[in-house]
PDB file of C-alpha atoms in Angstrom:
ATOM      1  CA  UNK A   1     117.893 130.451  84.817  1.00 40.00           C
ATOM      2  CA  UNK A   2     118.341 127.235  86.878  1.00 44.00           C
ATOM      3  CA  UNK A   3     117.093 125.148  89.708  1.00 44.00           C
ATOM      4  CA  UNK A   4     115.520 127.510  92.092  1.00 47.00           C
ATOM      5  CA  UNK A   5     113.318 127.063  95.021  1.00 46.00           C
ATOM      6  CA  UNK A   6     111.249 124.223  95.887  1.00 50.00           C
ATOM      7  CA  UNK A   7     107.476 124.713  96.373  1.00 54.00           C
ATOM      8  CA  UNK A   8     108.052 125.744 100.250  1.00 70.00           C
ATOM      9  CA  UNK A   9     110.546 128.476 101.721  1.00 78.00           C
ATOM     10  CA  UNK A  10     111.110 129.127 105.473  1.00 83.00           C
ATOM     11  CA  UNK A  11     113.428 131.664 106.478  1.00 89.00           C
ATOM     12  CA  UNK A  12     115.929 131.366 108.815  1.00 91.00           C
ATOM     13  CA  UNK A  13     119.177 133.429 109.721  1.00 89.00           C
ATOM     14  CA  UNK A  14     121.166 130.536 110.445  1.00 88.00           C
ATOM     15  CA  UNK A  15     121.620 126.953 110.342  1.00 87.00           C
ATOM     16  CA  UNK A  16     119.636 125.151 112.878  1.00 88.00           C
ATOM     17  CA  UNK A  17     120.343 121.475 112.005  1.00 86.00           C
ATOM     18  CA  UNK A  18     119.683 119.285 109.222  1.00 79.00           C
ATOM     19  CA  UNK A  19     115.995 118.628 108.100  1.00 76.00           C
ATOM     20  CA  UNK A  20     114.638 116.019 105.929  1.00 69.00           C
ATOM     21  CA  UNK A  21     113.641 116.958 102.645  1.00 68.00           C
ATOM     22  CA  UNK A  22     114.988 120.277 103.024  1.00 76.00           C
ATOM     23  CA  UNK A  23     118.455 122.103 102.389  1.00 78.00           C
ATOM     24  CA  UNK A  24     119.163 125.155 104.159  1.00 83.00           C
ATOM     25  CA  UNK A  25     120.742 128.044 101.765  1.00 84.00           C
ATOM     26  CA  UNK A  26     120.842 131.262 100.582  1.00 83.00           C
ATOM     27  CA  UNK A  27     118.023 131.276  97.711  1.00 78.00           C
ATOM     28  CA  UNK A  28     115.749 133.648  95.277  1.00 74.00           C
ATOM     29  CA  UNK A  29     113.594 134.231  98.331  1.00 78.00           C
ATOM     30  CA  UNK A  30     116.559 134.750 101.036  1.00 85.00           C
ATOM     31  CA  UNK A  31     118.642 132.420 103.429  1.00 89.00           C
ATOM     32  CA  UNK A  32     117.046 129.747 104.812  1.00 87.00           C
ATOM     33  CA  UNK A  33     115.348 126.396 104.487  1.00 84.00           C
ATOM     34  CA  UNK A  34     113.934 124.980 100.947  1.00 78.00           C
ATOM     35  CA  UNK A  35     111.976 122.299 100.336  1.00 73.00           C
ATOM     36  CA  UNK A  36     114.254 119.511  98.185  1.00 67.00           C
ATOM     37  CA  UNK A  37     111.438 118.122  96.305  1.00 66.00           C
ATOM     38  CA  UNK A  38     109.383 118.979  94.600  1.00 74.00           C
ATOM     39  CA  UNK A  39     111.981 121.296  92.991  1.00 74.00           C
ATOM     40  CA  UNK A  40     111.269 123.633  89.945  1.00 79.00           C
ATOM     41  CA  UNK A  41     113.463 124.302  87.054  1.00 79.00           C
ATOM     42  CA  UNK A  42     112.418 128.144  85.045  1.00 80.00           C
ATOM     43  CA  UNK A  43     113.766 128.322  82.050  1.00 81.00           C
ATOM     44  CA  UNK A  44     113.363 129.174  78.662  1.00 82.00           C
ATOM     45  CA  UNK A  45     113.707 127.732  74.947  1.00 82.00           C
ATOM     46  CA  UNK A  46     113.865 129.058  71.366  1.00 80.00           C
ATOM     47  CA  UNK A  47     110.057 127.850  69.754  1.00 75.00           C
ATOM     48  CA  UNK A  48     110.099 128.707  66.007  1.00 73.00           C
ATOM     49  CA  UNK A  49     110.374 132.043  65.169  1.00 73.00           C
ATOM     50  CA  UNK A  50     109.290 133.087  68.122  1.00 67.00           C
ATOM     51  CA  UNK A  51     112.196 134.573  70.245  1.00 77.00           C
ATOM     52  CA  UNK A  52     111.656 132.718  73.555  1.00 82.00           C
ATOM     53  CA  UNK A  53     108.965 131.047  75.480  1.00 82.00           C
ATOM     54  CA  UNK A  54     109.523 129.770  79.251  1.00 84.00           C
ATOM     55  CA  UNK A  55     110.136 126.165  79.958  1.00 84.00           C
ATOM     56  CA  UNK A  56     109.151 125.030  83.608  1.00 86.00           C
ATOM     57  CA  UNK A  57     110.270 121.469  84.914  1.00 86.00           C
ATOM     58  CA  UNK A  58     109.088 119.826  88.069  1.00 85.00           C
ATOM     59  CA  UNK A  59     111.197 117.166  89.728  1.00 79.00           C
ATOM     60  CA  UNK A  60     109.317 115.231  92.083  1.00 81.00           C
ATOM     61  CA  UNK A  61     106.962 112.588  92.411  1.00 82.00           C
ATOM     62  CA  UNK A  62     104.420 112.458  89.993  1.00 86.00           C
ATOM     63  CA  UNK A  63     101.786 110.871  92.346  1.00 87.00           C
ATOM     64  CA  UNK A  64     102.245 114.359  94.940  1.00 84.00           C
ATOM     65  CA  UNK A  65     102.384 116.937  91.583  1.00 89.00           C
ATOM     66  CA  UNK A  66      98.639 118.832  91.930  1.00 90.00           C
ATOM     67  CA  UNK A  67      97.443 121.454  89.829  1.00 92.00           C
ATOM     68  CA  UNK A  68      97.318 123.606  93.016  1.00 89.00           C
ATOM     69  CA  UNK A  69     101.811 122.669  93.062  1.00 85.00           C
ATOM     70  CA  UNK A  70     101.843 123.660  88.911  1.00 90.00           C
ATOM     71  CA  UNK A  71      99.957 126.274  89.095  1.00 88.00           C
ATOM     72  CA  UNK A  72     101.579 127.943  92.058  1.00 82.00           C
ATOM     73  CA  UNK A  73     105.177 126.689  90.972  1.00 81.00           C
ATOM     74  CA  UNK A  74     105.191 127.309  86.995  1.00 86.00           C
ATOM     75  CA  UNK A  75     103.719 129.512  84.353  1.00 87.00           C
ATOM     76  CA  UNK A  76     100.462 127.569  83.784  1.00 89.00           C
ATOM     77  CA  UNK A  77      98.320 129.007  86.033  1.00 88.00           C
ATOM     78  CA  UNK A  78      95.289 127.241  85.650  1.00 91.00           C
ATOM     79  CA  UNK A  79      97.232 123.882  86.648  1.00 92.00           C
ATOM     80  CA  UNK A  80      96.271 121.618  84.128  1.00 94.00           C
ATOM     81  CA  UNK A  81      97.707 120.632  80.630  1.00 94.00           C
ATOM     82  CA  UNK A  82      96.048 120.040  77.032  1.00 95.00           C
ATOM     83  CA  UNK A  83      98.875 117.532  76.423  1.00 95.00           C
ATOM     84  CA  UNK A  84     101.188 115.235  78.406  1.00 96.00           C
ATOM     85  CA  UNK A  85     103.576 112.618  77.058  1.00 96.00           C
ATOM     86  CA  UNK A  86     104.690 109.358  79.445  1.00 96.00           C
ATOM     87  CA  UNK A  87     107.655 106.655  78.278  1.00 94.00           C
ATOM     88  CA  UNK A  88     108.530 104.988  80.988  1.00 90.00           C
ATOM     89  CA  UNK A  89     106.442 106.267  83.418  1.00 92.00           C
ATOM     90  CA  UNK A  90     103.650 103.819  83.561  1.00 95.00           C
ATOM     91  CA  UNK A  91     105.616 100.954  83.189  1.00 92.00           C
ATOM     92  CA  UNK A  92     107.772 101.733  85.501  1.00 91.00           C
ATOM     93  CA  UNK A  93     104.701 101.578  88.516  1.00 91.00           C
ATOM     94  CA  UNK A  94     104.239  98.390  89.901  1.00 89.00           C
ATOM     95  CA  UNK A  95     100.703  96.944  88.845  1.00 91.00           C
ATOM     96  CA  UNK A  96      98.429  97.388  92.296  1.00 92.00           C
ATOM     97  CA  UNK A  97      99.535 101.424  92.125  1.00 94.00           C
ATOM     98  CA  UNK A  98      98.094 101.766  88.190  1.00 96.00           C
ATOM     99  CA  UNK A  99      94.734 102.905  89.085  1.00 95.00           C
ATOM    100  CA  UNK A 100      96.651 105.528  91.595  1.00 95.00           C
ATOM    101  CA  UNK A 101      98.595 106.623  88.244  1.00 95.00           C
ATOM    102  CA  UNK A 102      95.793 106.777  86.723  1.00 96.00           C
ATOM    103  CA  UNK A 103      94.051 109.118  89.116  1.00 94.00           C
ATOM    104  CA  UNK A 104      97.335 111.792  88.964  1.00 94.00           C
ATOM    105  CA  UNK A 105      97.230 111.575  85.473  1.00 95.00           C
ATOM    106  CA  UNK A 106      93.604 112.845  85.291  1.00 95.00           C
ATOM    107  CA  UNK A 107      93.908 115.146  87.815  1.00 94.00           C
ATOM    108  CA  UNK A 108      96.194 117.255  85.427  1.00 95.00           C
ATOM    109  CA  UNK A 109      94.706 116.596  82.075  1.00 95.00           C
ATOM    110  CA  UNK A 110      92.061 118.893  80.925  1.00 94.00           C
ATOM    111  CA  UNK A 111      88.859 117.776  79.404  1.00 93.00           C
ATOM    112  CA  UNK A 112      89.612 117.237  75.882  1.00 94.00           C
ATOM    113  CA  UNK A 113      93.213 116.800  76.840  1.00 95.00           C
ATOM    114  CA  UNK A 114      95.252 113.901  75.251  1.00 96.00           C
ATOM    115  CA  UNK A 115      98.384 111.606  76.413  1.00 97.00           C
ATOM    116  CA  UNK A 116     100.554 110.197  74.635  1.00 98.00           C
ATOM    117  CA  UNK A 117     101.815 107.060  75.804  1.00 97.00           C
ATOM    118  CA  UNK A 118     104.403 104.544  75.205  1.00 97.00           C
ATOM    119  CA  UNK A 119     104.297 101.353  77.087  1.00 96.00           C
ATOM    120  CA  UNK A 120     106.085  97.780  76.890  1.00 93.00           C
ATOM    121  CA  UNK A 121     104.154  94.560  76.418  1.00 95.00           C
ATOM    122  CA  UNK A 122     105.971  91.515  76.927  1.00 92.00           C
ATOM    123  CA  UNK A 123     104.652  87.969  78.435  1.00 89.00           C
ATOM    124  CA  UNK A 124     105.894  88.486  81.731  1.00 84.00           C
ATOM    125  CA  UNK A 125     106.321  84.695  82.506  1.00 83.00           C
ATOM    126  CA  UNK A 126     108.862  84.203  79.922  1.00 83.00           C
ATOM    127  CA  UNK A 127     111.145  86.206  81.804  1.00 79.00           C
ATOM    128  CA  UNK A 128     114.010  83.756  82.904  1.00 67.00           C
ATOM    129  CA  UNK A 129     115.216  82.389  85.615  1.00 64.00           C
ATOM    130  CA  UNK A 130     118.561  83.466  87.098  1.00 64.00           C
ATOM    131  CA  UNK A 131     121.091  80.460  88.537  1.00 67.00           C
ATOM    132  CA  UNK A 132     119.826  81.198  91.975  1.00 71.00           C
ATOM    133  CA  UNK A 133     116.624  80.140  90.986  1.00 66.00           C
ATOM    134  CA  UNK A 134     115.245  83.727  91.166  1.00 65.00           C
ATOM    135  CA  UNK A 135     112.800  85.088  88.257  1.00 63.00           C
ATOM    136  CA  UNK A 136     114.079  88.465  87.525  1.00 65.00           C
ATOM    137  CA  UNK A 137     111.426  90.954  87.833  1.00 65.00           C
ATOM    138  CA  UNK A 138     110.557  94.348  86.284  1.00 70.00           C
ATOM    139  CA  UNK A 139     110.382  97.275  85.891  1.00 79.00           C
ATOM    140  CA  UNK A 140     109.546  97.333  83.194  1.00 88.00           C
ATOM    141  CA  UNK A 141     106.424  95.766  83.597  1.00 90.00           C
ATOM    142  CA  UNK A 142     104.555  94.587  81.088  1.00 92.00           C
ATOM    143  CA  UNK A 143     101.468  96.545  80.364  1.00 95.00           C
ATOM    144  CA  UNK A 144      99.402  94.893  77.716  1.00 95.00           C
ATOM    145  CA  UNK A 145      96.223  97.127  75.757  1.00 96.00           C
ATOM    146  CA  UNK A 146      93.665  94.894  78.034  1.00 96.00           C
ATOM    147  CA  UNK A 147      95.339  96.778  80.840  1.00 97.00           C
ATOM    148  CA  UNK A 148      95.044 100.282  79.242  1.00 97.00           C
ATOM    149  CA  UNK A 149      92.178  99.418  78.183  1.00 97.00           C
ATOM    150  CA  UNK A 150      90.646  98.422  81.710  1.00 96.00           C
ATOM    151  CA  UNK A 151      92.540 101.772  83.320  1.00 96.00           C
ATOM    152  CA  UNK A 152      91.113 104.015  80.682  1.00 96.00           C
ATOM    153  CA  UNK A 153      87.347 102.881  80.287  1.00 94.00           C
ATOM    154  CA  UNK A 154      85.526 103.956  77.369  1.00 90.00           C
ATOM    155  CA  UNK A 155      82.908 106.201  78.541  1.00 88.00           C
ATOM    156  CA  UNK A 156      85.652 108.795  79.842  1.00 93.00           C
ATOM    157  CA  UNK A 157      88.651 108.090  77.458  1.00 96.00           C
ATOM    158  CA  UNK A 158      88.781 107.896  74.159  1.00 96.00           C
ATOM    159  CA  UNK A 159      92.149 105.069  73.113  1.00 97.00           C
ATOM    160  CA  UNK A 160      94.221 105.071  69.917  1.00 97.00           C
ATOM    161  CA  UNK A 161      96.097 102.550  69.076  1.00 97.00           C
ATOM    162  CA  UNK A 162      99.313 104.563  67.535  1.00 96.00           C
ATOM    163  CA  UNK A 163     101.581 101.825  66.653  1.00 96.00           C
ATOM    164  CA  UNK A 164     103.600  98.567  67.899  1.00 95.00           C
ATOM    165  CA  UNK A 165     107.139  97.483  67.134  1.00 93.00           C
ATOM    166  CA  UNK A 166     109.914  95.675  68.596  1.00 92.00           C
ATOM    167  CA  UNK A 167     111.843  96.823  70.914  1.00 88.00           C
ATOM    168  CA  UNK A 168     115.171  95.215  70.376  1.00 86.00           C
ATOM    169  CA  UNK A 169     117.283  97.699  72.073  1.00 84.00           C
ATOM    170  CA  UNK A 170     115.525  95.827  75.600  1.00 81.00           C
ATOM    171  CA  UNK A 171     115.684  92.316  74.824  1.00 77.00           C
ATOM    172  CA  UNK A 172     119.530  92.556  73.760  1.00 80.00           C
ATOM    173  CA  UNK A 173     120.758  95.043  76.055  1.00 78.00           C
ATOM    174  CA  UNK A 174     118.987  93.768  79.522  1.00 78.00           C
ATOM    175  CA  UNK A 175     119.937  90.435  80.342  1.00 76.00           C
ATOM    176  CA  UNK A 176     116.662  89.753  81.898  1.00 77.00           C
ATOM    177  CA  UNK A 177     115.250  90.262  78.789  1.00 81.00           C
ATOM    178  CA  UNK A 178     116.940  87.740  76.864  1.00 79.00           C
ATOM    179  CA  UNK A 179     115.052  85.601  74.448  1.00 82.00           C
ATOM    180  CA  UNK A 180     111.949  87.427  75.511  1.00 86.00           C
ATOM    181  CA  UNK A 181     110.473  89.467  72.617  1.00 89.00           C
ATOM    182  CA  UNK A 182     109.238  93.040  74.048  1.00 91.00           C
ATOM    183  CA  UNK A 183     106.989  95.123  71.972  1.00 94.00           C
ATOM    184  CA  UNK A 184     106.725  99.138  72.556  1.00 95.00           C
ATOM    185  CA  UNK A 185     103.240 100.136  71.611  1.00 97.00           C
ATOM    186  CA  UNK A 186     102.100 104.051  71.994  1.00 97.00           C
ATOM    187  CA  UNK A 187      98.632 104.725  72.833  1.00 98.00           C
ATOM    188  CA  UNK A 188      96.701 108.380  72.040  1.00 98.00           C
ATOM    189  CA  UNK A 189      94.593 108.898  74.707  1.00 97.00           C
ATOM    190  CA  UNK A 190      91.972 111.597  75.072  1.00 97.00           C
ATOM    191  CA  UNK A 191      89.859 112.347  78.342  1.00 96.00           C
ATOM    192  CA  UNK A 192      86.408 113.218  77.375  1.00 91.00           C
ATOM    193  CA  UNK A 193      84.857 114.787  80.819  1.00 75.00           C
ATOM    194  CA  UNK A 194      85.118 115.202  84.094  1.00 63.00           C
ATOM    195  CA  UNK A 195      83.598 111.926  84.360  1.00 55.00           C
ATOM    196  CA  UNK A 196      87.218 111.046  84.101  1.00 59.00           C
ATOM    197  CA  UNK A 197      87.984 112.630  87.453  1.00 65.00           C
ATOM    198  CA  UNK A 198      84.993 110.553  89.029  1.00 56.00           C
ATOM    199  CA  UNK A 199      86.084 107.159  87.758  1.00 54.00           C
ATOM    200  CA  UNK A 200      90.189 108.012  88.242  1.00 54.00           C
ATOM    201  CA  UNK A 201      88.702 108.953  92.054  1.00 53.00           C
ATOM    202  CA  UNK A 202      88.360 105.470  92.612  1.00 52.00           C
ATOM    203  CA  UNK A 203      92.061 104.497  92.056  1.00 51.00           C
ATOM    204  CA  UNK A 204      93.476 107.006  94.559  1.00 51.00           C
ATOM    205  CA  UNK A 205      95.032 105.744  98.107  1.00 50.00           C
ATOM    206  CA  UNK A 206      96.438 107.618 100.902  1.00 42.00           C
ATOM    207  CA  UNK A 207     100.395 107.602 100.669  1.00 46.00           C
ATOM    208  CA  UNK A 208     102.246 107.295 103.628  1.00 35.00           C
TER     209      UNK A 208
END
């Protein structure tokens, strides 16, 4: 098991220049030109006592995954999950593209489904100032629960509040972070309806 092809395949029986996005090889579906990304990883993983069960990774970005791409792609056909976990993720999206994140996060969460997420709340002006002048700027951004709270409206989500600590490893390790104190707090958070899908409608734009 290992990378294989990417969600698209066009054959060809020899090279016929370089394409963007695409690598021209001999593949699981013959010679010729596969997509680069969104790429899938099939594999498989000792659960238990269960012998095996497969384990499917996309790589690509999350805002062009659909459950039409998983479903066609990996081994969950019906293209949506009952669980998805996200450190990093979130925080890592500049603030005008949340509601966007929002929107592909909803799209692939089942009714009744549940994230998990981990975020990092800092105050974002105490970030210093470099000897040029310059504030240094995230990621990670600081995503406070007013802001999950306002992306995930009650109505359509249920929100947890998991737990908060410090996150040391940050403020001594990135030197942007010095002398700011940066919490990690993980949220549970359950979509209730398709209601979900309505409101999350709202955040998507067209990506160029």
């Amino acid at each position: 098991s290992g990378w294989v092809e990417g969600a698209g395949f066009e054959p060809a029986q020899e090279f016929q220049g370089g394409r963007r996005g695409e690598v021209f090889k001999l593949g699981a579906q013959g010679l010729g030109y596969y997509t680069d990304s969104p790429a899938v990883w099939r594999g498989k993983v000792r659960a238990g006592n269960r012998t095996t069960m497969p384990l499917h990774v996309i790589q690509a970005d999350m805002f062009d995954v659909t459950p039409d791409l998983v479903s066609t792609a990996t081994f969950e056909d019906r293209g949506k999950f009952d669980m998805m976990y996200d450190r990093g993720g979130l925080d890592s999206v500049p603030p005008p593209a949340w509601e966007e994140y929002v929107a592909a996060t909803s799209r692939l969460l089942r009714p009744g489904g549940r994230l998990l997420l981990t975020v990092t709340d800092y105050d974002q002006a105490q970030v210093p100032i470099d000897p040029t002048g310059r504030r240094w700027s995230p990621p990670p951004f600081s995503v406070q629960e007013g802001d999950v709270r306002r992306l995930f409206p009650l109505g359509s989500w249920d929100i947890e509040v998991l737990g908060k600590q410090v996150d040391e490893e940050l403020s001594n390790g990135n030197p942007a972070f010095h002398g700011v104190i940066v919490s990690e707090v993980a949220y549970l958070i359950t979509k209730k309806s398709r209601a979900a899908d309505d409101t999350a409608a709202g955040g998507r734009k067209s990506r160029m």
